[in-house]
Short mmCIF file of C-alpha atoms in Angstrom, two decimals:
data_model
loop_
_atom_site.label_atom_id
_atom_site.label_comp_id
_atom_site.label_asym_id
_atom_site.label_seq_id
_atom_site.Cartn_x
_atom_site.Cartn_y
_atom_site.Cartn_z
CA MET A 1 -0.95 -11.67 -4.43
CA GLY A 2 1.20 -11.43 -7.57
CA GLN A 3 4.87 -12.19 -7.96
CA ARG A 4 5.81 -8.36 -7.92
CA GLY A 5 3.29 -7.04 -5.35
CA VAL A 6 -0.48 -6.10 -4.62
CA THR A 7 -2.86 -7.46 -7.27
CA ALA A 8 -6.53 -6.51 -8.15
CA LYS A 9 -9.54 -8.55 -9.52
CA ALA A 10 -11.86 -6.79 -11.62
CA SER A 11 -14.53 -9.36 -11.87
CA PRO A 12 -14.60 -13.16 -11.59
CA THR A 13 -13.77 -13.50 -15.20
CA VAL A 14 -10.93 -11.23 -15.36
CA LYS A 15 -7.48 -12.47 -14.48
CA ARG A 16 -5.76 -10.80 -11.39
CA ARG A 17 -3.08 -8.26 -12.57
CA PRO A 18 -0.50 -6.36 -10.54
CA LEU A 19 -1.62 -2.86 -9.77
CA THR A 20 0.29 -0.01 -11.09
CA ARG A 21 2.74 2.10 -8.90
CA GLN A 22 0.05 4.99 -8.89
CA ALA A 23 -2.67 2.89 -7.78
CA GLU A 24 -0.60 1.23 -4.85
CA ASP A 25 0.03 4.91 -4.10
CA TYR A 26 -3.81 5.70 -3.75
CA LEU A 27 -4.45 2.69 -1.59
CA LYS A 28 -1.91 3.81 0.87
CA ALA A 29 -3.11 7.51 0.83
CA ILE A 30 -6.52 6.47 1.25
CA TYR A 31 -5.78 4.07 3.93
CA ALA A 32 -3.75 6.79 5.93
CA LEU A 33 -6.76 9.34 5.31
CA GLU A 34 -9.39 6.86 6.60
CA LEU A 35 -7.42 6.16 9.83
CA GLY A 36 -9.23 9.35 11.04
CA GLY A 37 -12.59 7.66 10.47
CA MET A 38 -13.87 9.60 7.95
CA PRO A 39 -13.96 8.94 4.12
CA ALA A 40 -11.01 9.99 2.12
CA GLY A 41 -11.93 13.28 0.33
CA THR A 42 -10.84 13.99 -3.30
CA ASN A 43 -8.96 17.14 -2.47
CA ASP A 44 -7.35 15.42 0.80
CA ILE A 45 -6.26 12.63 -1.51
CA ALA A 46 -4.82 15.09 -4.23
CA SER A 47 -2.83 16.96 -1.52
CA ARG A 48 -1.61 13.85 -0.22
CA LEU A 49 -0.05 12.70 -3.67
CA GLY A 50 0.48 15.94 -5.09
CA VAL A 51 -1.77 15.49 -7.92
CA ALA A 52 -4.74 17.38 -9.35
CA ALA A 53 -8.43 16.56 -8.08
CA PRO A 54 -9.64 15.67 -11.65
CA SER A 55 -6.82 13.00 -11.71
CA VAL A 56 -8.12 11.64 -8.45
CA SER A 57 -11.79 11.22 -9.69
CA GLY A 58 -10.47 9.44 -12.57
CA MET A 59 -8.42 7.12 -10.53
CA LEU A 60 -11.12 6.54 -8.02
CA ARG A 61 -13.44 5.51 -10.86
CA ARG A 62 -10.88 2.98 -12.18
CA MET A 63 -10.23 1.58 -8.59
CA SER A 64 -13.96 1.33 -8.08
CA ARG A 65 -14.34 -0.83 -11.06
CA LEU A 66 -11.63 -3.03 -9.73
CA GLY A 67 -13.50 -3.33 -6.51
CA LEU A 68 -10.63 -1.64 -4.37
CA VAL A 69 -12.86 1.58 -3.28
CA SER A 70 -16.34 2.43 -2.90
CA VAL A 71 -17.15 6.23 -3.66
CA GLN A 72 -19.83 8.45 -2.45
CA ARG A 73 -20.39 11.66 -4.24
CA TYR A 74 -19.43 14.67 -2.31
CA LYS A 75 -18.39 12.40 0.58
CA GLY A 76 -15.38 10.52 -0.43
CA ALA A 77 -13.84 7.29 -0.84
CA ARG A 78 -13.58 4.29 1.52
CA LEU A 79 -11.54 1.06 0.91
CA THR A 80 -13.48 -1.95 0.34
CA ALA A 81 -12.56 -5.21 2.09
CA ALA A 82 -10.35 -6.18 -0.83
CA GLY A 83 -8.88 -2.47 -1.03
CA ARG A 84 -8.02 -2.86 2.67
CA ARG A 85 -6.37 -6.01 2.40
CA ALA A 86 -4.18 -4.79 -0.70
CA ALA A 87 -3.46 -1.33 1.22
CA LEU A 88 -2.32 -3.26 4.38
CA ALA A 89 -0.11 -5.55 2.58
CA LEU A 90 1.41 -2.39 0.91
CA VAL A 91 1.94 -0.82 4.29
CA ARG A 92 3.51 -4.28 5.75
CA ARG A 93 5.99 -4.13 2.58
CA HIS A 94 7.03 -0.57 3.23
CA ARG A 95 7.46 -0.92 6.75
CA ILE A 96 9.55 -4.09 6.46
CA ILE A 97 11.68 -2.52 3.97
CA GLU A 98 12.22 0.44 6.38
CA THR A 99 13.05 -1.88 9.04
CA TYR A 100 15.27 -3.94 7.05
CA LEU A 101 17.13 -0.76 5.60
CA VAL A 102 17.74 0.60 9.09
CA GLU A 103 18.55 -2.71 11.08
CA ARG A 104 20.69 -4.29 8.23
CA LEU A 105 21.86 -1.62 6.03
CA GLY A 106 22.31 1.50 8.40
CA PHE A 107 20.14 3.71 6.74
CA GLU A 108 18.87 6.63 8.78
CA GLY A 109 16.42 9.73 8.51
CA GLU A 110 14.40 10.70 5.65
CA ALA A 111 16.56 8.64 3.30
CA VAL A 112 15.10 5.34 4.71
CA HIS A 113 11.54 6.55 3.92
CA GLU A 114 12.38 7.48 0.33
CA GLU A 115 14.38 4.50 -0.37
CA ALA A 116 11.53 2.18 1.00
CA GLU A 117 9.01 4.32 -1.14
CA ARG A 118 11.03 3.01 -4.20
CA LEU A 119 11.75 -0.36 -3.26
CA GLU A 120 7.98 -1.31 -2.05
CA HIS A 121 6.65 -1.10 -5.83
CA ALA A 122 9.16 -3.70 -7.22
CA ALA A 123 10.15 -6.11 -4.18
CA SER A 124 8.40 -9.65 -4.67
CA ASP A 125 6.49 -10.99 -1.96
CA ALA A 126 9.12 -13.57 -1.34
CA LEU A 127 11.70 -10.94 -0.76
CA ILE A 128 9.71 -8.93 1.83
CA GLU A 129 8.96 -12.21 3.52
CA ARG A 130 12.42 -13.24 3.61
CA MET A 131 13.34 -9.82 5.04
CA ALA A 132 10.66 -10.24 7.53
CA LYS A 133 12.16 -13.33 8.70
CA ALA A 134 15.60 -12.36 8.84
CA LEU A 135 14.40 -9.53 10.98
CA GLY A 136 12.48 -11.97 13.32
CA ASP A 137 9.36 -10.90 12.07
CA PRO A 138 9.35 -7.50 13.87
CA ALA A 139 5.96 -5.83 15.21
CA ARG A 140 7.03 -2.24 14.81
CA ASP A 141 9.06 -0.23 12.14
CA PRO A 142 12.05 2.15 12.90
CA HIS A 143 9.43 4.93 13.47
CA GLY A 144 7.48 2.93 16.06
CA ALA A 145 4.41 2.19 13.81
CA PRO A 146 2.88 -1.22 13.70
CA ILE A 147 3.71 -3.77 11.03
CA PRO A 148 0.69 -5.40 9.94
CA LYS A 149 0.81 -9.37 9.98
CA ALA A 150 1.19 -11.24 6.88
CA ARG A 151 -1.68 -12.67 5.14
CA ARG A 152 -1.96 -16.36 5.15
CA GLY A 153 -0.46 -17.50 1.87
CA ASN A 154 2.12 -14.75 1.70
CA ARG A 155 4.93 -17.16 2.85
#
């Protein structure tokens, strides 16, 4: 994992680099859509992210080159093992931030989600893990959703 957050590795010879905020949002969207058991369709991703379908196609090609998704024409995208690890790390970041904002700073309602959306892309791994520790390593976020466990090496 990079200092700022989730990283990708394009090939064994390419240095790991942080993903863009946009790529991180795509990972989370695909992860959420896949929870239904089906691949994430281009139109479904576009609708979830508020972007045009051709933009989704272009991003999926880039993410495929990074080894984060596999795409089957006319069927949709699925996260690879690396993509799933990255998506779970992002979900963890978001849910830890939400929990911290509610439990320590008194945020409520939709404001907590919006603030967590902004912060998840900027917070370092060290900050997220310190927040988790300060909260007693919670298992669920304020909405009751499970918080994925930290990957080894994150702490």
